[in-house]
Amino acid sequence: LSSKQTVWINCIKVKSLNITPDDSLTEESLINSESDAMMAIAALYMKVRDFSLYQHYIEYLALTGQRDLLKEDSQLLYDAWLSAYTAITPTNNIIEILERSELSWAPKYLSHAKVLRAFVYYNLAVLWGDVPYVVAKTDELFHQRTKINEIITNEISTIENVYSSLEQLANSSSSFS
């Protein structure tokens, strides 16, 4: 069977079960314990790592004069761009959830999420200059590009605002220190 046939068969099987989806799962219920937050942040680290691998490879190609692989229609550039926003979107969602949370452990994970987003945006701006700058959950598909200076200034400010929290984490016995 081809992969398309397998997906189609699996979809038919699921459809034939006639199960009503559980819509009681809300964003807030996705992170309702510290272990949920830790897993969410760990997943973000993996997404950021994926983008970082693309970024390093692009920089390697540029530095070694292999710019022919970095043409406008390059699959590598497309994948890197997609990887960056695949990291940013859930990061924005987690930031939004944790900012609304009144739980004592939320600020620790909020700091991590904000720094991860700052890391990706900084490196996106270094690679591409002006990029779409989305720092809140949105249904919009297309965003105007924001000037590189504004992105870097905003993200440096973000890091400065969470610096003391990160410093406390580094000096604690936290799992993420």
JSON list of N, CA, C and O in Angstrom, two decimals, residues 43-90:
[
{"chain": "A", "resi": 43, "resn": "ALA", "atom": "N", "xyz": [9.13, 20.34, 24.61]},
{"chain": "A", "resi": 43, "resn": "ALA", "atom": "CA", "xyz": [8.74, 20.23, 23.20]},
{"chain": "A", "resi": 43, "resn": "ALA", "atom": "C", "xyz": [9.15, 21.47, 22.43]},
{"chain": "A", "resi": 43, "resn": "ALA", "atom": "O", "xyz": [9.60, 21.38, 21.27]},
{"chain": "A", "resi": 44, "resn": "LEU", "atom": "N", "xyz": [9.04, 22.64, 23.07]},
{"chain": "A", "resi": 44, "resn": "LEU", "atom": "CA", "xyz": [9.48, 23.87, 22.41]},
{"chain": "A", "resi": 44, "resn": "LEU", "atom": "C", "xyz": [10.99, 23.84, 22.15]},
{"chain": "A", "resi": 44, "resn": "LEU", "atom": "O", "xyz": [11.45, 24.27, 21.10]},
{"chain": "A", "resi": 45, "resn": "TYR", "atom": "N", "xyz": [11.74, 23.36, 23.14]},
{"chain": "A", "resi": 45, "resn": "TYR", "atom": "CA", "xyz": [13.19, 23.25, 22.94]},
{"chain": "A", "resi": 45, "resn": "TYR", "atom": "C", "xyz": [13.50, 22.39, 21.71]},
{"chain": "A", "resi": 45, "resn": "TYR", "atom": "O", "xyz": [14.43, 22.69, 20.96]},
{"chain": "A", "resi": 46, "resn": "MET", "atom": "N", "xyz": [12.75, 21.34, 21.50]},
{"chain": "A", "resi": 46, "resn": "MET", "atom": "CA", "xyz": [12.97, 20.48, 20.34]},
{"chain": "A", "resi": 46, "resn": "MET", "atom": "C", "xyz": [12.67, 21.22, 19.04]},
{"chain": "A", "resi": 46, "resn": "MET", "atom": "O", "xyz": [13.42, 21.11, 18.07]},
{"chain": "A", "resi": 47, "resn": "LYS", "atom": "N", "xyz": [11.60, 21.99, 19.02]},
{"chain": "A", "resi": 47, "resn": "LYS", "atom": "CA", "xyz": [11.26, 22.76, 17.82]},
{"chain": "A", "resi": 47, "resn": "LYS", "atom": "C", "xyz": [12.31, 23.83, 17.54]},
{"chain": "A", "resi": 47, "resn": "LYS", "atom": "O", "xyz": [12.69, 24.05, 16.39]},
{"chain": "A", "resi": 48, "resn": "VAL", "atom": "N", "xyz": [12.79, 24.48, 18.59]},
{"chain": "A", "resi": 48, "resn": "VAL", "atom": "CA", "xyz": [13.83, 25.50, 18.43]},
{"chain": "A", "resi": 48, "resn": "VAL", "atom": "C", "xyz": [15.13, 24.84, 17.96]},
{"chain": "A", "resi": 48, "resn": "VAL", "atom": "O", "xyz": [15.84, 25.38, 17.12]},
{"chain": "A", "resi": 49, "resn": "ARG", "atom": "N", "xyz": [15.41, 23.66, 18.48]},
{"chain": "A", "resi": 49, "resn": "ARG", "atom": "CA", "xyz": [16.60, 22.93, 18.04]},
{"chain": "A", "resi": 49, "resn": "ARG", "atom": "C", "xyz": [16.53, 22.62, 16.55]},
{"chain": "A", "resi": 49, "resn": "ARG", "atom": "O", "xyz": [17.51, 22.77, 15.81]},
{"chain": "A", "resi": 50, "resn": "ASP", "atom": "N", "xyz": [15.36, 22.22, 16.09]},
{"chain": "A", "resi": 50, "resn": "ASP", "atom": "CA", "xyz": [15.19, 21.93, 14.67]},
{"chain": "A", "resi": 50, "resn": "ASP", "atom": "C", "xyz": [15.50, 23.16, 13.82]},
{"chain": "A", "resi": 50, "resn": "ASP", "atom": "O", "xyz": [16.22, 23.08, 12.83]},
{"chain": "A", "resi": 51, "resn": "PHE", "atom": "N", "xyz": [14.94, 24.31, 14.22]},
{"chain": "A", "resi": 51, "resn": "PHE", "atom": "CA", "xyz": [15.23, 25.54, 13.50]},
{"chain": "A", "resi": 51, "resn": "PHE", "atom": "C", "xyz": [16.72, 25.86, 13.56]},
{"chain": "A", "resi": 51, "resn": "PHE", "atom": "O", "xyz": [17.33, 26.25, 12.57]},
{"chain": "A", "resi": 52, "resn": "SER", "atom": "N", "xyz": [17.31, 25.69, 14.72]},
{"chain": "A", "resi": 52, "resn": "SER", "atom": "CA", "xyz": [18.72, 26.00, 14.91]},
{"chain": "A", "resi": 52, "resn": "SER", "atom": "C", "xyz": [19.61, 25.17, 13.98]},
{"chain": "A", "resi": 52, "resn": "SER", "atom": "O", "xyz": [20.61, 25.66, 13.45]},
{"chain": "A", "resi": 53, "resn": "LEU", "atom": "N", "xyz": [19.25, 23.92, 13.76]},
{"chain": "A", "resi": 53, "resn": "LEU", "atom": "CA", "xyz": [20.02, 23.07, 12.84]},
{"chain": "A", "resi": 53, "resn": "LEU", "atom": "C", "xyz": [19.97, 23.62, 11.42]},
{"chain": "A", "resi": 53, "resn": "LEU", "atom": "O", "xyz": [20.99, 23.68, 10.72]},
{"chain": "A", "resi": 54, "resn": "TYR", "atom": "N", "xyz": [18.79, 24.04, 10.99]},
{"chain": "A", "resi": 54, "resn": "TYR", "atom": "CA", "xyz": [18.68, 24.68, 9.67]},
{"chain": "A", "resi": 54, "resn": "TYR", "atom": "C", "xyz": [19.52, 25.95, 9.62]},
{"chain": "A", "resi": 54, "resn": "TYR", "atom": "O", "xyz": [20.23, 26.19, 8.65]},
{"chain": "A", "resi": 55, "resn": "GLN", "atom": "N", "xyz": [19.40, 26.77, 10.65]},
{"chain": "A", "resi": 55, "resn": "GLN", "atom": "CA", "xyz": [20.12, 28.03, 10.70]},
{"chain": "A", "resi": 55, "resn": "GLN", "atom": "C", "xyz": [21.63, 27.80, 10.57]},
{"chain": "A", "resi": 55, "resn": "GLN", "atom": "O", "xyz": [22.30, 28.45, 9.78]},
{"chain": "A", "resi": 56, "resn": "HIS", "atom": "N", "xyz": [22.16, 26.87, 11.33]},
{"chain": "A", "resi": 56, "resn": "HIS", "atom": "CA", "xyz": [23.59, 26.60, 11.30]},
{"chain": "A", "resi": 56, "resn": "HIS", "atom": "C", "xyz": [24.03, 26.08, 9.93]},
{"chain": "A", "resi": 56, "resn": "HIS", "atom": "O", "xyz": [25.09, 26.45, 9.43]},
{"chain": "A", "resi": 57, "resn": "TYR", "atom": "N", "xyz": [23.20, 25.25, 9.32]},
{"chain": "A", "resi": 57, "resn": "TYR", "atom": "CA", "xyz": [23.55, 24.73, 8.00]},
{"chain": "A", "resi": 57, "resn": "TYR", "atom": "C", "xyz": [23.54, 25.84, 6.95]},
{"chain": "A", "resi": 57, "resn": "TYR", "atom": "O", "xyz": [24.43, 25.91, 6.10]},
{"chain": "A", "resi": 58, "resn": "ILE", "atom": "N", "xyz": [22.56, 26.72, 7.02]},
{"chain": "A", "resi": 58, "resn": "ILE", "atom": "CA", "xyz": [22.50, 27.85, 6.09]},
{"chain": "A", "resi": 58, "resn": "ILE", "atom": "C", "xyz": [23.74, 28.74, 6.27]},
{"chain": "A", "resi": 58, "resn": "ILE", "atom": "O", "xyz": [24.37, 29.15, 5.29]},
{"chain": "A", "resi": 59, "resn": "GLU", "atom": "N", "xyz": [24.09, 29.02, 7.51]},
{"chain": "A", "resi": 59, "resn": "GLU", "atom": "CA", "xyz": [25.27, 29.84, 7.76]},
{"chain": "A", "resi": 59, "resn": "GLU", "atom": "C", "xyz": [26.54, 29.14, 7.28]},
{"chain": "A", "resi": 59, "resn": "GLU", "atom": "O", "xyz": [27.43, 29.78, 6.72]},
{"chain": "A", "resi": 60, "resn": "TYR", "atom": "N", "xyz": [26.63, 27.83, 7.47]},
{"chain": "A", "resi": 60, "resn": "TYR", "atom": "CA", "xyz": [27.77, 27.07, 6.98]},
{"chain": "A", "resi": 60, "resn": "TYR", "atom": "C", "xyz": [27.89, 27.19, 5.46]},
{"chain": "A", "resi": 60, "resn": "TYR", "atom": "O", "xyz": [28.97, 27.43, 4.92]},
{"chain": "A", "resi": 61, "resn": "LEU", "atom": "N", "xyz": [26.77, 26.99, 4.76]},
{"chain": "A", "resi": 61, "resn": "LEU", "atom": "CA", "xyz": [26.79, 27.10, 3.31]},
{"chain": "A", "resi": 61, "resn": "LEU", "atom": "C", "xyz": [27.20, 28.49, 2.85]},
{"chain": "A", "resi": 61, "resn": "LEU", "atom": "O", "xyz": [27.98, 28.63, 1.90]},
{"chain": "A", "resi": 62, "resn": "ALA", "atom": "N", "xyz": [26.71, 29.50, 3.52]},
{"chain": "A", "resi": 62, "resn": "ALA", "atom": "CA", "xyz": [27.07, 30.87, 3.15]},
{"chain": "A", "resi": 62, "resn": "ALA", "atom": "C", "xyz": [28.55, 31.13, 3.40]},
{"chain": "A", "resi": 62, "resn": "ALA", "atom": "O", "xyz": [29.23, 31.74, 2.56]},
{"chain": "A", "resi": 63, "resn": "LEU", "atom": "N", "xyz": [29.05, 30.68, 4.52]},
{"chain": "A", "resi": 63, "resn": "LEU", "atom": "CA", "xyz": [30.46, 30.92, 4.87]},
{"chain": "A", "resi": 63, "resn": "LEU", "atom": "C", "xyz": [31.44, 30.13, 4.00]},
{"chain": "A", "resi": 63, "resn": "LEU", "atom": "O", "xyz": [32.57, 30.56, 3.79]},
{"chain": "A", "resi": 64, "resn": "THR", "atom": "N", "xyz": [31.01, 28.99, 3.51]},
{"chain": "A", "resi": 64, "resn": "THR", "atom": "CA", "xyz": [31.90, 28.16, 2.69]},
{"chain": "A", "resi": 64, "resn": "THR", "atom": "C", "xyz": [31.69, 28.40, 1.20]},
{"chain": "A", "resi": 64, "resn": "THR", "atom": "O", "xyz": [32.19, 27.64, 0.38]},
{"chain": "A", "resi": 65, "resn": "GLY", "atom": "N", "xyz": [30.96, 29.45, 0.86]},
{"chain": "A", "resi": 65, "resn": "GLY", "atom": "CA", "xyz": [30.79, 29.84, -0.54]},
{"chain": "A", "resi": 65, "resn": "GLY", "atom": "C", "xyz": [29.86, 28.95, -1.34]},
{"chain": "A", "resi": 65, "resn": "GLY", "atom": "O", "xyz": [29.92, 28.94, -2.56]},
{"chain": "A", "resi": 66, "resn": "GLN", "atom": "N", "xyz": [29.01, 28.21, -0.68]},
{"chain": "A", "resi": 66, "resn": "GLN", "atom": "CA", "xyz": [28.07, 27.32, -1.38]},
{"chain": "A", "resi": 66, "resn": "GLN", "atom": "C", "xyz": [26.70, 27.98, -1.52]},
{"chain": "A", "resi": 66, "resn": "GLN", "atom": "O", "xyz": [25.67, 27.38, -1.28]},
{"chain": "A", "resi": 67, "resn": "ARG", "atom": "N", "xyz": [26.73, 29.22, -1.92]},
{"chain": "A", "resi": 67, "resn": "ARG", "atom": "CA", "xyz": [25.50, 30.01, -2.00]},
{"chain": "A", "resi": 67, "resn": "ARG", "atom": "C", "xyz": [24.54, 29.53, -3.08]},
{"chain": "A", "resi": 67, "resn": "ARG", "atom": "O", "xyz": [23.37, 29.89, -3.06]},
{"chain": "A", "resi": 68, "resn": "ASP", "atom": "N", "xyz": [25.02, 28.71, -4.01]},
{"chain": "A", "resi": 68, "resn": "ASP", "atom": "CA", "xyz": [24.11, 28.19, -5.04]},
{"chain": "A", "resi": 68, "resn": "ASP", "atom": "C", "xyz": [23.02, 27.32, -4.44]},
{"chain": "A", "resi": 68, "resn": "ASP", "atom": "O", "xyz": [21.95, 27.14, -5.02]},
{"chain": "A", "resi": 69, "resn": "LEU", "atom": "N", "xyz": [23.25, 26.79, -3.25]},
{"chain": "A", "resi": 69, "resn": "LEU", "atom": "CA", "xyz": [22.24, 26.00, -2.56]},
{"chain": "A", "resi": 69, "resn": "LEU", "atom": "C", "xyz": [21.24, 26.88, -1.78]},
{"chain": "A", "resi": 69, "resn": "LEU", "atom": "O", "xyz": [20.29, 26.37, -1.20]},
{"chain": "A", "resi": 70, "resn": "LEU", "atom": "N", "xyz": [21.49, 28.19, -1.79]},
{"chain": "A", "resi": 70, "resn": "LEU", "atom": "CA", "xyz": [20.64, 29.11, -1.03]},
{"chain": "A", "resi": 70, "resn": "LEU", "atom": "C", "xyz": [19.86, 30.05, -1.95]},
{"chain": "A", "resi": 70, "resn": "LEU", "atom": "O", "xyz": [19.63, 31.20, -1.62]},
{"chain": "A", "resi": 71, "resn": "LYS", "atom": "N", "xyz": [19.46, 29.54, -3.08]},
{"chain": "A", "resi": 71, "resn": "LYS", "atom": "CA", "xyz": [18.67, 30.35, -4.00]},
{"chain": "A", "resi": 71, "resn": "LYS", "atom": "C", "xyz": [17.29, 30.58, -3.45]},
{"chain": "A", "resi": 71, "resn": "LYS", "atom": "O", "xyz": [16.83, 29.88, -2.55]},
{"chain": "A", "resi": 72, "resn": "GLU", "atom": "N", "xyz": [16.62, 31.57, -4.02]},
{"chain": "A", "resi": 72, "resn": "GLU", "atom": "CA", "xyz": [15.30, 31.98, -3.53]},
{"chain": "A", "resi": 72, "resn": "GLU", "atom": "C", "xyz": [14.29, 30.84, -3.44]},
{"chain": "A", "resi": 72, "resn": "GLU", "atom": "O", "xyz": [13.48, 30.79, -2.53]},
{"chain": "A", "resi": 73, "resn": "ASP", "atom": "N", "xyz": [14.37, 29.89, -4.36]},
{"chain": "A", "resi": 73, "resn": "ASP", "atom": "CA", "xyz": [13.41, 28.79, -4.37]},
{"chain": "A", "resi": 73, "resn": "ASP", "atom": "C", "xyz": [13.95, 27.53, -3.69]},
{"chain": "A", "resi": 73, "resn": "ASP", "atom": "O", "xyz": [13.42, 26.43, -3.87]},
{"chain": "A", "resi": 74, "resn": "SER", "atom": "N", "xyz": [14.97, 27.69, -2.89]},
{"chain": "A", "resi": 74, "resn": "SER", "atom": "CA", "xyz": [15.62, 26.57, -2.22]},
{"chain": "A", "resi": 74, "resn": "SER", "atom": "C", "xyz": [14.69, 25.89, -1.22]},
{"chain": "A", "resi": 74, "resn": "SER", "atom": "O", "xyz": [14.06, 26.55, -0.38]},
{"chain": "A", "resi": 75, "resn": "GLN", "atom": "N", "xyz": [14.63, 24.58, -1.29]},
{"chain": "A", "resi": 75, "resn": "GLN", "atom": "CA", "xyz": [13.85, 23.81, -0.32]},
{"chain": "A", "resi": 75, "resn": "GLN", "atom": "C", "xyz": [14.41, 23.98, 1.08]},
{"chain": "A", "resi": 75, "resn": "GLN", "atom": "O", "xyz": [13.67, 24.03, 2.06]},
{"chain": "A", "resi": 76, "resn": "LEU", "atom": "N", "xyz": [15.72, 24.10, 1.17]},
{"chain": "A", "resi": 76, "resn": "LEU", "atom": "CA", "xyz": [16.37, 24.30, 2.47]},
{"chain": "A", "resi": 76, "resn": "LEU", "atom": "C", "xyz": [15.89, 25.59, 3.12]},
{"chain": "A", "resi": 76, "resn": "LEU", "atom": "O", "xyz": [15.55, 25.60, 4.31]},
{"chain": "A", "resi": 77, "resn": "LEU", "atom": "N", "xyz": [15.83, 26.67, 2.37]},
{"chain": "A", "resi": 77, "resn": "LEU", "atom": "CA", "xyz": [15.36, 27.94, 2.93]},
{"chain": "A", "resi": 77, "resn": "LEU", "atom": "C", "xyz": [13.89, 27.85, 3.32]},
{"chain": "A", "resi": 77, "resn": "LEU", "atom": "O", "xyz": [13.48, 28.36, 4.37]},
{"chain": "A", "resi": 78, "resn": "TYR", "atom": "N", "xyz": [13.10, 27.21, 2.49]},
{"chain": "A", "resi": 78, "resn": "TYR", "atom": "CA", "xyz": [11.68, 27.02, 2.80]},
{"chain": "A", "resi": 78, "resn": "TYR", "atom": "C", "xyz": [11.53, 26.24, 4.10]},
{"chain": "A", "resi": 78, "resn": "TYR", "atom": "O", "xyz": [10.76, 26.62, 4.98]},
{"chain": "A", "resi": 79, "resn": "ASP", "atom": "N", "xyz": [12.27, 25.15, 4.23]},
{"chain": "A", "resi": 79, "resn": "ASP", "atom": "CA", "xyz": [12.19, 24.31, 5.43]},
{"chain": "A", "resi": 79, "resn": "ASP", "atom": "C", "xyz": [12.65, 25.06, 6.68]},
{"chain": "A", "resi": 79, "resn": "ASP", "atom": "O", "xyz": [12.07, 24.90, 7.75]},
{"chain": "A", "resi": 80, "resn": "ALA", "atom": "N", "xyz": [13.69, 25.87, 6.53]},
{"chain": "A", "resi": 80, "resn": "ALA", "atom": "CA", "xyz": [14.18, 26.65, 7.67]},
{"chain": "A", "resi": 80, "resn": "ALA", "atom": "C", "xyz": [13.14, 27.67, 8.11]},
{"chain": "A", "resi": 80, "resn": "ALA", "atom": "O", "xyz": [12.88, 27.83, 9.31]},
{"chain": "A", "resi": 81, "resn": "TRP", "atom": "N", "xyz": [12.56, 28.36, 7.16]},
{"chain": "A", "resi": 81, "resn": "TRP", "atom": "CA", "xyz": [11.51, 29.36, 7.45]},
{"chain": "A", "resi": 81, "resn": "TRP", "atom": "C", "xyz": [10.33, 28.68, 8.13]},
{"chain": "A", "resi": 81, "resn": "TRP", "atom": "O", "xyz": [9.84, 29.15, 9.16]},
{"chain": "A", "resi": 82, "resn": "LEU", "atom": "N", "xyz": [9.89, 27.58, 7.58]},
{"chain": "A", "resi": 82, "resn": "LEU", "atom": "CA", "xyz": [8.77, 26.83, 8.15]},
{"chain": "A", "resi": 82, "resn": "LEU", "atom": "C", "xyz": [9.10, 26.34, 9.56]},
{"chain": "A", "resi": 82, "resn": "LEU", "atom": "O", "xyz": [8.28, 26.44, 10.47]},
{"chain": "A", "resi": 83, "resn": "SER", "atom": "N", "xyz": [10.30, 25.87, 9.74]},
{"chain": "A", "resi": 83, "resn": "SER", "atom": "CA", "xyz": [10.73, 25.39, 11.05]},
{"chain": "A", "resi": 83, "resn": "SER", "atom": "C", "xyz": [10.72, 26.50, 12.09]},
{"chain": "A", "resi": 83, "resn": "SER", "atom": "O", "xyz": [10.33, 26.29, 13.24]},
{"chain": "A", "resi": 84, "resn": "ALA", "atom": "N", "xyz": [11.13, 27.69, 11.69]},
{"chain": "A", "resi": 84, "resn": "ALA", "atom": "CA", "xyz": [11.13, 28.83, 12.61]},
{"chain": "A", "resi": 84, "resn": "ALA", "atom": "C", "xyz": [9.72, 29.15, 13.09]},
{"chain": "A", "resi": 84, "resn": "ALA", "atom": "O", "xyz": [9.47, 29.27, 14.30]},
{"chain": "A", "resi": 85, "resn": "TYR", "atom": "N", "xyz": [8.78, 29.23, 12.17]},
{"chain": "A", "resi": 85, "resn": "TYR", "atom": "CA", "xyz": [7.42, 29.58, 12.57]},
{"chain": "A", "resi": 85, "resn": "TYR", "atom": "C", "xyz": [6.69, 28.39, 13.19]},
{"chain": "A", "resi": 85, "resn": "TYR", "atom": "O", "xyz": [5.74, 28.57, 13.95]},
{"chain": "A", "resi": 86, "resn": "THR", "atom": "N", "xyz": [7.17, 27.18, 12.93]},
{"chain": "A", "resi": 86, "resn": "THR", "atom": "CA", "xyz": [6.63, 26.01, 13.61]},
{"chain": "A", "resi": 86, "resn": "THR", "atom": "C", "xyz": [7.05, 26.03, 15.08]},
{"chain": "A", "resi": 86, "resn": "THR", "atom": "O", "xyz": [6.37, 25.47, 15.93]},
{"chain": "A", "resi": 87, "resn": "ALA", "atom": "N", "xyz": [8.15, 26.69, 15.37]},
{"chain": "A", "resi": 87, "resn": "ALA", "atom": "CA", "xyz": [8.58, 26.88, 16.77]},
{"chain": "A", "resi": 87, "resn": "ALA", "atom": "C", "xyz": [7.88, 28.07, 17.40]},
{"chain": "A", "resi": 87, "resn": "ALA", "atom": "O", "xyz": [7.48, 28.03, 18.57]},
{"chain": "A", "resi": 88, "resn": "ILE", "atom": "N", "xyz": [7.71, 29.14, 16.65]},
{"chain": "A", "resi": 88, "resn": "ILE", "atom": "CA", "xyz": [7.14, 30.38, 17.19]},
{"chain": "A", "resi": 88, "resn": "ILE", "atom": "C", "xyz": [5.66, 30.24, 17.55]},
{"chain": "A", "resi": 88, "resn": "ILE", "atom": "O", "xyz": [5.23, 30.70, 18.61]},
{"chain": "A", "resi": 89, "resn": "THR", "atom": "N", "xyz": [4.88, 29.60, 16.70]},
{"chain": "A", "resi": 89, "resn": "THR", "atom": "CA", "xyz": [3.44, 29.51, 16.94]},
{"chain": "A", "resi": 89, "resn": "THR", "atom": "C", "xyz": [3.09, 28.84, 18.26]},
{"chain": "A", "resi": 89, "resn": "THR", "atom": "O", "xyz": [2.36, 29.42, 19.08]},
{"chain": "A", "resi": 90, "resn": "PRO", "atom": "N", "xyz": [3.59, 27.64, 18.55]},
{"chain": "A", "resi": 90, "resn": "PRO", "atom": "CA", "xyz": [3.25, 27.05, 19.85]},
{"chain": "A", "resi": 90, "resn": "PRO", "atom": "C", "xyz": [3.88, 27.81, 21.02]},
{"chain": "A", "resi": 90, "resn": "PRO", "atom": "O", "xyz": [3.32, 27.84, 22.12]}
]
